[in-house]
Short mmCIF file of C-alpha atoms (C1' of nucleotides) in Angstrom, two decimals:
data_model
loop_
_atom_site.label_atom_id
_atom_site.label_comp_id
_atom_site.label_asym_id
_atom_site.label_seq_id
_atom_site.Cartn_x
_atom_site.Cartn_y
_atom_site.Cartn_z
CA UNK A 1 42.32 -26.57 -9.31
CA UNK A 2 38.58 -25.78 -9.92
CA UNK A 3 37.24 -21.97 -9.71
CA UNK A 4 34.37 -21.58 -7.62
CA UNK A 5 31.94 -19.92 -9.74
CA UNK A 6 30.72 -16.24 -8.32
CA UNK A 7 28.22 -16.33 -5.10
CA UNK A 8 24.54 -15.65 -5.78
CA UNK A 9 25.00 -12.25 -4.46
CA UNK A 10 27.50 -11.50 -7.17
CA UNK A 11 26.08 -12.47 -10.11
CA UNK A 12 22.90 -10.44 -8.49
CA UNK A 13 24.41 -7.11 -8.67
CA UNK A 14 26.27 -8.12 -11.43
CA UNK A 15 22.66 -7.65 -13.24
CA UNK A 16 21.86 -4.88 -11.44
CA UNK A 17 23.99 -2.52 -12.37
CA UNK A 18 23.37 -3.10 -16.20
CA UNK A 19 19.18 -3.32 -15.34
CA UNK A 20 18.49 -1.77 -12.53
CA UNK A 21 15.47 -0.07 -12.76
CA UNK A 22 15.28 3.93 -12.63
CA UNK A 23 12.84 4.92 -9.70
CA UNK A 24 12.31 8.85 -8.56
CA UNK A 25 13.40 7.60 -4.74
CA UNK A 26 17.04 5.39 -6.16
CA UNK A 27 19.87 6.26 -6.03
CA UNK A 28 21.58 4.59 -9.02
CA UNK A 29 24.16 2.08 -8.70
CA UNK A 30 26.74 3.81 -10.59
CA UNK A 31 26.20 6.73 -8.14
CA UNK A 32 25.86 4.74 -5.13
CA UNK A 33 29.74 3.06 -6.07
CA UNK A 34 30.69 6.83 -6.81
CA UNK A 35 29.60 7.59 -2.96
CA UNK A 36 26.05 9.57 -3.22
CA UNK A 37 23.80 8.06 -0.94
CA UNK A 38 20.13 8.43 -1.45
CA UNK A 39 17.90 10.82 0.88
CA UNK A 40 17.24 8.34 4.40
CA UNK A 41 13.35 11.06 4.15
CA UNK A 42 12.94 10.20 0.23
CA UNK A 43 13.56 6.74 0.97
CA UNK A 44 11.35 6.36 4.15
CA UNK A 45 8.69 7.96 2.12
CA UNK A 46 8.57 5.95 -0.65
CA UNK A 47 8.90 3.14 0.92
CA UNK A 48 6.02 3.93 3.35
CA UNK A 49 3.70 4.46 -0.15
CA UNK A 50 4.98 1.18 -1.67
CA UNK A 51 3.49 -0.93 1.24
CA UNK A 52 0.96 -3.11 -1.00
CA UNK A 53 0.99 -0.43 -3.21
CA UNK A 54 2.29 -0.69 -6.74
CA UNK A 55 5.21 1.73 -8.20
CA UNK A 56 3.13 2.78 -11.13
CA UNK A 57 0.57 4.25 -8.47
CA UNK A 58 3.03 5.35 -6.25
CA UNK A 59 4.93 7.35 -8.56
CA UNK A 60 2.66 10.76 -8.92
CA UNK A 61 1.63 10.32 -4.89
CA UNK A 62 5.94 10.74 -4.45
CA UNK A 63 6.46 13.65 -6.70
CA UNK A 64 3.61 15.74 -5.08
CA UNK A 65 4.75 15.03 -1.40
CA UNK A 66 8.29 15.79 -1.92
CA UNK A 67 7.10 18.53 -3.83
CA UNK A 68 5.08 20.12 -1.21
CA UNK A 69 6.95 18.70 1.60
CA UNK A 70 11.27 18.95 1.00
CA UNK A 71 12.03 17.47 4.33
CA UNK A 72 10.85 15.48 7.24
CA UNK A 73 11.09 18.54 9.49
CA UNK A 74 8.39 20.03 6.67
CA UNK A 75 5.73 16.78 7.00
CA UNK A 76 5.85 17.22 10.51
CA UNK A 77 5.14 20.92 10.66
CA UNK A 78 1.72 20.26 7.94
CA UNK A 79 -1.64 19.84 10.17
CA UNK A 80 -2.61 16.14 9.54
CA UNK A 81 -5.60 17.07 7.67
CA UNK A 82 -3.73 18.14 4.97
CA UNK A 83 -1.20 15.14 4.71
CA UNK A 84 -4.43 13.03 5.03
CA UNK A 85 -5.88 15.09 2.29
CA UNK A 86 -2.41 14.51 -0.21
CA UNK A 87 -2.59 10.90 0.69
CA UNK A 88 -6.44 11.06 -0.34
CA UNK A 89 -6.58 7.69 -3.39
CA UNK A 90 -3.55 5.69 -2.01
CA UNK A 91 -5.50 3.52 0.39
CA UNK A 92 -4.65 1.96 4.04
CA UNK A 93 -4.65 5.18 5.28
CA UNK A 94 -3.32 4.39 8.81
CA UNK A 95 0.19 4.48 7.07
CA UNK A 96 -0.54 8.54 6.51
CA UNK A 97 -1.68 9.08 9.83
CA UNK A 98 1.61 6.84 11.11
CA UNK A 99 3.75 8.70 8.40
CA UNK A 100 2.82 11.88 10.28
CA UNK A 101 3.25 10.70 13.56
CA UNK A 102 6.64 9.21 12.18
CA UNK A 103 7.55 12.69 10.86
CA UNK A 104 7.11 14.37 14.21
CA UNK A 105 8.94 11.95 16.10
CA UNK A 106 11.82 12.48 14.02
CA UNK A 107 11.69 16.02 14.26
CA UNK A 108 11.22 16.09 17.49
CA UNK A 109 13.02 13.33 18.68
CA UNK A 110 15.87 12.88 16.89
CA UNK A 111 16.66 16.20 16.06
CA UNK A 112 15.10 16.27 12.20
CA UNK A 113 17.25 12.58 11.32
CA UNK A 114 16.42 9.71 10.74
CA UNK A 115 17.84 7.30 12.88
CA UNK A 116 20.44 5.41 11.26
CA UNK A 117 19.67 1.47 12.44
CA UNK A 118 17.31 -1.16 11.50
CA UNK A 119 16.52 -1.86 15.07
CA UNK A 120 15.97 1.91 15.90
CA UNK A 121 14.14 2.55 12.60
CA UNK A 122 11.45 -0.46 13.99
CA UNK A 123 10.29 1.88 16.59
CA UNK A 124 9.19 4.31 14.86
CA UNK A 125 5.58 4.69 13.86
CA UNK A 126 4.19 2.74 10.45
CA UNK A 127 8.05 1.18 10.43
CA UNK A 128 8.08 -2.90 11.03
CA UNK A 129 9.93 -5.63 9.64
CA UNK A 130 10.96 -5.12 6.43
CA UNK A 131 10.41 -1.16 6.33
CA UNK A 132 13.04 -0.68 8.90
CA UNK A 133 15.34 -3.28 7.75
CA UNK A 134 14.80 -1.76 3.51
CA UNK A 135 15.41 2.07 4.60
CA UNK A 136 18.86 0.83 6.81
CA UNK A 137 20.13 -1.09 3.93
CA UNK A 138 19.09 1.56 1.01
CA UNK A 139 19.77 4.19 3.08
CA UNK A 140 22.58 3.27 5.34
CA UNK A 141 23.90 0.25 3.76
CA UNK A 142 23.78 -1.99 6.73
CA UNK A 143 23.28 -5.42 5.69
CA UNK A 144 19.93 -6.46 6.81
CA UNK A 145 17.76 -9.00 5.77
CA UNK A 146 15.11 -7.25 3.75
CA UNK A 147 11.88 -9.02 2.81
CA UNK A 148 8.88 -8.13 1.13
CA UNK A 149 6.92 -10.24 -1.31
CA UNK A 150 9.01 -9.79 -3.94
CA UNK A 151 11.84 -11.36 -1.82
CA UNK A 152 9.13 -14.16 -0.52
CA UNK A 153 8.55 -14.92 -4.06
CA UNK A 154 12.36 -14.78 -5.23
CA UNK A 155 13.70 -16.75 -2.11
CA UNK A 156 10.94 -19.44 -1.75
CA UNK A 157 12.10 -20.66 -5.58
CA UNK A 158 15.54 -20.25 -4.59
CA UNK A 159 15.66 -23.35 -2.57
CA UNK A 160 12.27 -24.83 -3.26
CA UNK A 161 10.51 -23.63 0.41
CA UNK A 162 7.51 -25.90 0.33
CA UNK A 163 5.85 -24.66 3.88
CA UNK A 164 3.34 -21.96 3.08
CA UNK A 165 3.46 -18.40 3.95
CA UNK A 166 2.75 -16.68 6.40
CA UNK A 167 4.77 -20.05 8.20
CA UNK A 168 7.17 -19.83 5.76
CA UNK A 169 7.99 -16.65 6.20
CA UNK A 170 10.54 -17.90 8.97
CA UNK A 171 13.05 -19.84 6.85
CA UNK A 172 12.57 -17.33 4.21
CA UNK A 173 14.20 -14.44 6.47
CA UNK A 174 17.05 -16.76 7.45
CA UNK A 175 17.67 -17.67 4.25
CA UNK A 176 17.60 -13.91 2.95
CA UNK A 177 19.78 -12.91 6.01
CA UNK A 178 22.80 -15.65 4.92
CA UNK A 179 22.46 -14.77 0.78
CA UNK A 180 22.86 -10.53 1.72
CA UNK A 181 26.75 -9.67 1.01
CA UNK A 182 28.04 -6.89 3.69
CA UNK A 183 29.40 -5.29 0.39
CA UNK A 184 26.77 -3.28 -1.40
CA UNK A 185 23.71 -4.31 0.89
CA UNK A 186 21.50 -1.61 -0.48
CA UNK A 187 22.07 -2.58 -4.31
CA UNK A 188 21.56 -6.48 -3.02
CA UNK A 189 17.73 -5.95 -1.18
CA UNK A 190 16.93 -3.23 -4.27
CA UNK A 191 18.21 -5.80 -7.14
CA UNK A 192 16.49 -8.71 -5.38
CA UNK A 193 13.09 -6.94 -5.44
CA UNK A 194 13.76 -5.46 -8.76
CA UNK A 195 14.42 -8.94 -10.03
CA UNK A 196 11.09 -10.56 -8.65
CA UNK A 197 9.08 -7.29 -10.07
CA UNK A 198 10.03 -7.49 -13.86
CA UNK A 199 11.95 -11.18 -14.21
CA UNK A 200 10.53 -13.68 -11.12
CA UNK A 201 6.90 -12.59 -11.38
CA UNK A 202 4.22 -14.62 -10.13
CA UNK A 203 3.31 -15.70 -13.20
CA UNK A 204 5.37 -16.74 -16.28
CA UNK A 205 8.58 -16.28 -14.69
CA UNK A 206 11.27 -15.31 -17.11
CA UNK A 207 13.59 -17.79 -15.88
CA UNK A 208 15.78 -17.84 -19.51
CA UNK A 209 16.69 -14.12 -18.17
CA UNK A 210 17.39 -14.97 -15.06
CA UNK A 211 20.90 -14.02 -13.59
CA UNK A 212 20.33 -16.40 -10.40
CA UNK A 213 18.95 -19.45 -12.89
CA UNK A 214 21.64 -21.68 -11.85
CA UNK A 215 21.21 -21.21 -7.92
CA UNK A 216 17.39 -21.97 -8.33
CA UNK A 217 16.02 -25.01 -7.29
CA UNK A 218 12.88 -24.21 -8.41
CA UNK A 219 13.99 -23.31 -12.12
CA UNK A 220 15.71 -26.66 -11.79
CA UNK A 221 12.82 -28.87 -10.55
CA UNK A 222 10.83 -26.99 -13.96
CA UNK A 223 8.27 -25.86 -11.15
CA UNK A 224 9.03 -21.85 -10.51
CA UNK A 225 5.52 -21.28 -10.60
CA UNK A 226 4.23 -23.17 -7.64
CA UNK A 227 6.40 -20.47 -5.05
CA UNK A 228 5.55 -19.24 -3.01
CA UNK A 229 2.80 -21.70 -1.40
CA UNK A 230 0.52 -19.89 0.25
CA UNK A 231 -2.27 -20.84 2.69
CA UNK A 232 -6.00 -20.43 1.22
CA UNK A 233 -7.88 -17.00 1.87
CA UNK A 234 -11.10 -16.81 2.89
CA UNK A 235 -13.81 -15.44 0.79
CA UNK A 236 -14.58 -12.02 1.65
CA UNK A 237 -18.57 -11.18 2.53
CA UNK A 238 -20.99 -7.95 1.54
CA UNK A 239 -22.12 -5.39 3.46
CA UNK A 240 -24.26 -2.99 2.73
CA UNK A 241 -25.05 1.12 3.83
CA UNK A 242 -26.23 4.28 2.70
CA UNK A 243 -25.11 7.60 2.22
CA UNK A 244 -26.00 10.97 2.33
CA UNK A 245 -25.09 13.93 0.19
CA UNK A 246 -26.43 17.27 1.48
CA UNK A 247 -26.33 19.77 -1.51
CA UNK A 248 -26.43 23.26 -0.86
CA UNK A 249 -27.96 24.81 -4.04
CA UNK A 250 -26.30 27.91 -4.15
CA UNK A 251 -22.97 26.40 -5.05
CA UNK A 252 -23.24 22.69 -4.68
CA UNK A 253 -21.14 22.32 -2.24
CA UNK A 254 -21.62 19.15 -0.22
CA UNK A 255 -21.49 18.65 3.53
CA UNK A 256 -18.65 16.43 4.75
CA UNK A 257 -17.58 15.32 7.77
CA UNK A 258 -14.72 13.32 9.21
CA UNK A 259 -14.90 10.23 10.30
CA UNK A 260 -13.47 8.26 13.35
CA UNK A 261 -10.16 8.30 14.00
CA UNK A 262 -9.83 4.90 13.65
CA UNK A 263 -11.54 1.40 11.74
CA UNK A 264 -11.82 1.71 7.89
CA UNK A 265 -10.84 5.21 6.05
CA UNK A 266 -10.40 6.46 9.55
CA UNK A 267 -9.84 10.01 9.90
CA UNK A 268 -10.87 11.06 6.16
CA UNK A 269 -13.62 12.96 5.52
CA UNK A 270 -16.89 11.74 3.99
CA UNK A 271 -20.63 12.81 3.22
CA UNK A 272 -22.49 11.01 6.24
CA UNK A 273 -23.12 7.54 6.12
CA UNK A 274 -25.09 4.88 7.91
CA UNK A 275 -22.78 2.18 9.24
CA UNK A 276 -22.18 -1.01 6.79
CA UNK A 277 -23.87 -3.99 7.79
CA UNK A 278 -24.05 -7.68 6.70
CA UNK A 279 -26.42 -7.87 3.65
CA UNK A 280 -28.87 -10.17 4.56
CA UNK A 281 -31.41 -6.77 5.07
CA UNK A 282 -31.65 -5.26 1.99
CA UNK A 283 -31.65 -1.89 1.45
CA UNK A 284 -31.68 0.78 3.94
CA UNK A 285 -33.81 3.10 2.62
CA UNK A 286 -33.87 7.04 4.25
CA UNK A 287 -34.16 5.49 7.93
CA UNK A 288 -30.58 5.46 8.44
CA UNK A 289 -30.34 9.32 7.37
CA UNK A 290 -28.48 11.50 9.45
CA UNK A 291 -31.23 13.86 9.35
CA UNK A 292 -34.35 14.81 7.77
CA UNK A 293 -34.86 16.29 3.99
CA UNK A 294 -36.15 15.52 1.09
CA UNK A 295 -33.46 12.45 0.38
CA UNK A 296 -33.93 10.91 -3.45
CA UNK A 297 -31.99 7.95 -4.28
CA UNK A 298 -29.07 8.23 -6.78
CA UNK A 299 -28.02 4.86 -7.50
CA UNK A 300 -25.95 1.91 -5.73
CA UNK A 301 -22.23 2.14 -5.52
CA UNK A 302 -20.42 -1.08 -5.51
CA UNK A 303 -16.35 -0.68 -3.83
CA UNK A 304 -14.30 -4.20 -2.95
CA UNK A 305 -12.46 -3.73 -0.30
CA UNK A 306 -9.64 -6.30 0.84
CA UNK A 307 -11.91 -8.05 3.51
CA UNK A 308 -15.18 -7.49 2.30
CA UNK A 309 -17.82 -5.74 -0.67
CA UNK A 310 -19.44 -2.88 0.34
CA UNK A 311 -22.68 -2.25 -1.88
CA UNK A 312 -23.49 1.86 -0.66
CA UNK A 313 -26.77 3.25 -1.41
CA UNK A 314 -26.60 6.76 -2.21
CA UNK A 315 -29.20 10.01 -1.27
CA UNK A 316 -28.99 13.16 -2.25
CA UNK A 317 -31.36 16.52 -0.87
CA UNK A 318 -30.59 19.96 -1.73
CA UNK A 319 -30.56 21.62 1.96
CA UNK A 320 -30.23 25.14 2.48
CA UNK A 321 -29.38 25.79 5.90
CA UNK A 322 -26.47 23.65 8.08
CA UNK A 323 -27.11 20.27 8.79
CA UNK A 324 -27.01 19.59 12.70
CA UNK A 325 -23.83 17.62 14.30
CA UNK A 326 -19.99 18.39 13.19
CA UNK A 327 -19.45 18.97 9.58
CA UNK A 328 -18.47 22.01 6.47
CA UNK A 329 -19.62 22.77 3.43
CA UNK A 330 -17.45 21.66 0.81
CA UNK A 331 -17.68 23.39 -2.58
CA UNK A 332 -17.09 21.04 -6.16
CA UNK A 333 -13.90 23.18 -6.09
CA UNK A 334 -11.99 21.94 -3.17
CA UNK A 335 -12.93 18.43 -3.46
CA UNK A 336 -9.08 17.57 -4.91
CA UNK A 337 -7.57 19.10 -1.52
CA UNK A 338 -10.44 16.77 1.07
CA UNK A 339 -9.43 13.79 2.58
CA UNK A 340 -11.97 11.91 0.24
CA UNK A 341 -11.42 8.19 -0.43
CA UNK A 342 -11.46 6.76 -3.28
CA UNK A 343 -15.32 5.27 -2.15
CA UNK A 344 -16.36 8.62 -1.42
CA UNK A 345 -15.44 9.67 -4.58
CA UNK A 346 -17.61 7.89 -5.98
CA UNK A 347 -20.60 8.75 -3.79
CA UNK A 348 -19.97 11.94 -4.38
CA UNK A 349 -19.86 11.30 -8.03
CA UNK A 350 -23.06 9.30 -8.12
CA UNK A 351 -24.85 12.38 -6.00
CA UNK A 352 -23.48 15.20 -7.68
CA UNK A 353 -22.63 14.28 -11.64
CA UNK A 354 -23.35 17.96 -13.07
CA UNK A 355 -20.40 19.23 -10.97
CA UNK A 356 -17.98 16.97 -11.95
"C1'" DC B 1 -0.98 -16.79 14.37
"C1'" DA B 2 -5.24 -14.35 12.47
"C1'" DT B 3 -7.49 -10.35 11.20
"C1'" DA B 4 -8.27 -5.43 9.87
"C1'" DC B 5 -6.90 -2.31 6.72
"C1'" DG B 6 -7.70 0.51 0.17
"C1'" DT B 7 -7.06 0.78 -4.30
"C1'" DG B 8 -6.10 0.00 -9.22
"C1'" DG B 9 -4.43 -2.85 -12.81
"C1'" DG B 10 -3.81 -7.28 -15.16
"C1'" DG B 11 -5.03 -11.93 -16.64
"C1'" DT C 1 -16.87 -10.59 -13.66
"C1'" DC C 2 -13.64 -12.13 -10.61
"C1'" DC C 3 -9.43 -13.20 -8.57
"C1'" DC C 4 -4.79 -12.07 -7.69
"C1'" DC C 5 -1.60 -9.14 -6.21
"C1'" DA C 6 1.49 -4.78 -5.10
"C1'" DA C 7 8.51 -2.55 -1.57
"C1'" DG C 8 3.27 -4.51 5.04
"C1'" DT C 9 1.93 -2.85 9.78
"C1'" DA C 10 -0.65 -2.93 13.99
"C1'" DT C 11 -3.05 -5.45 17.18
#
DNA sequence: CATACGTGGGG
DNA sequence: TCCCCAAGTAT
């Protein structure tokens, strides 16, 4: 009588629990069969940071929230300026305005807890797909099919998907949904993304280390590298603007303002700036400036963004009184606290250099 | 289904 | 320098 060799799932966690990696948010597995469940607020939070964000980056971005904020009922109570301003480097910064909106809803809603289901968890601000199906099975244990690109990447060489994604994102989720076990859920979606960050990578796979190598198809067709196909992207165009750092010479504080509520780096704060248009015109010059002074130009700074290159020409005038329209004066000082992307950063670096 | 939406690191 | 990509979501 043959033995039927372990299940995929098995020899999964079998791997996990001797590498799983240790992450500020995870619960261990030894801990997790000893009956400590992680945090449902510590787990919603990182995984709200991790979207297209790596762990390395994510990492100092966790400490300082769960430093400053212990609970969801704490987030909530924060104005948004200030959660905006703590979020300030991480990018895609509709997930921190969602993340508050999330946090208030809970409080508010649901009495300060999370809700406990993958379906319920999907209504909730900045949760979709795989958010509310990874904090239900980390969190909850409920065996849901949980798929991010690691598990895109991990699955598609599992059984050779040849459709590209997004299409094959389909067959990938079915597929996902009949390998998860309904024992140890959590450990299964963690260990499966853990396996396709340091082992399946999209490169130079480690398939000798593999602890799935003999359920691969890819592995066994000597291929791993060609999963997940994926549909061409289109190249992204330039745009150009300018920008315009008021100094006030007394201090050298700047004036910021804060931008639109919603489009790109919406409701973070910035020195005024033109809007960005297709390049074809050269520079701007002072005739986009929000108001008159004596503007000198600083330099050009270049910022890729996912859809498109921004090339922003930056002015600075020393101005002594306030600048008309909606705005503060923002000293060298509390520049760590703004809501100052990453881009503005560097305006503000290319304007102001002695004060950094 | 396609597009908008940031940033930093690695090859 | 450039391209890819990293625990995606909203529209």
């Amino acid at each position: 009588m043959p033995i039927a060799p372990p299940p995929l799932s098995q020899d999964l966690l079998e791997w996990y629990d001797r590498h799983a990696r240790t992450l500020p948010w995870r619960v261990p597995p030894q801990a997790r069969a000893a009956g400590i469940m992680p945090d449902p607020y510590r787990v919603w939070l990182s995984e709200i940071m991790l979207q297209q964000t790596t762990v390395a980056t994510v990492k100092s971005y966790f400490a300082r929230f769960v430093n400053r904020w212990p609970g969801v009922t704490d987030l909530a109570e924060a104005p948004e300026a200030e959660v905006l301003g703590a979020w300030a480097g991480l990018g895609y910064y509709a997930r921190a305005r969602n993340l508050h909106a999330c946090a208030r809803t809970v409080a508010t809603e649901h009495g300060g807890a999370f809700p406990t289901t993958a379906a319920t968890l999907r209504a909730l601000p900045g949760i979709g797909e795989y958010t509310s199906a990874a904090i239900a099975a980390i969190a909850f244990d409920e065996p849901a099919a949980v798929v991010d690109g690691n598990v895109e990447r991990v699955v598609s060489r599992l059984f050779a998907i040849e459709t590209p994604l997004p299409a094959g994102k389909k067959e990938i989720r079915i597929r996902t949904g009949e390998l998860t076990p309904d024992l140890r859920p959590g450990d299964f979606a963690q260990a499966m993304m853990d396996l396709g960050a340091t082992i399946c990578t999209p490169t130079r796979p480690g398939c000798i280390l593999c602890p799935i190598r003999p359920h691969c198809r890819a592995a066994a067709e000597g291929r791993p590298e060609v999963f997940p196909v994926k549909k061409p992207k289109a190249e992204v165009p330039s745009r150009r603007g300018a920008a315009f750092v008021a100094i006030r010479p007394g201090d050298g504080a700047v004036w910021l303002r804060k931008r639109a509520t919603t489009g790109m780096l919406g409701g973070m704060s910035e020195p005024p700036s033109s809007n960005w248009n297709a390049r074809s015109d050269g520079e701007l010059g002072t005739t986009a400036a929000p108001f008159p002074a004596g503007w000198q130009a600083c330099g050009t700074v270049l910022h890729g963004f996912t859809h498109f290159k921004l090339a922003l020409d930056v002015y600075r005038a020393d101005i002594e009184h306030d600048p008309p329209g909606a705005g503060w004066w923002s000293p060298p000082e509390a520049w760590d606290g703004e809501a100052l992307p990453t881009l503005m950063r560097k305006v503000l670096a290319a304007a102001a250099p002695a004060t950094r």
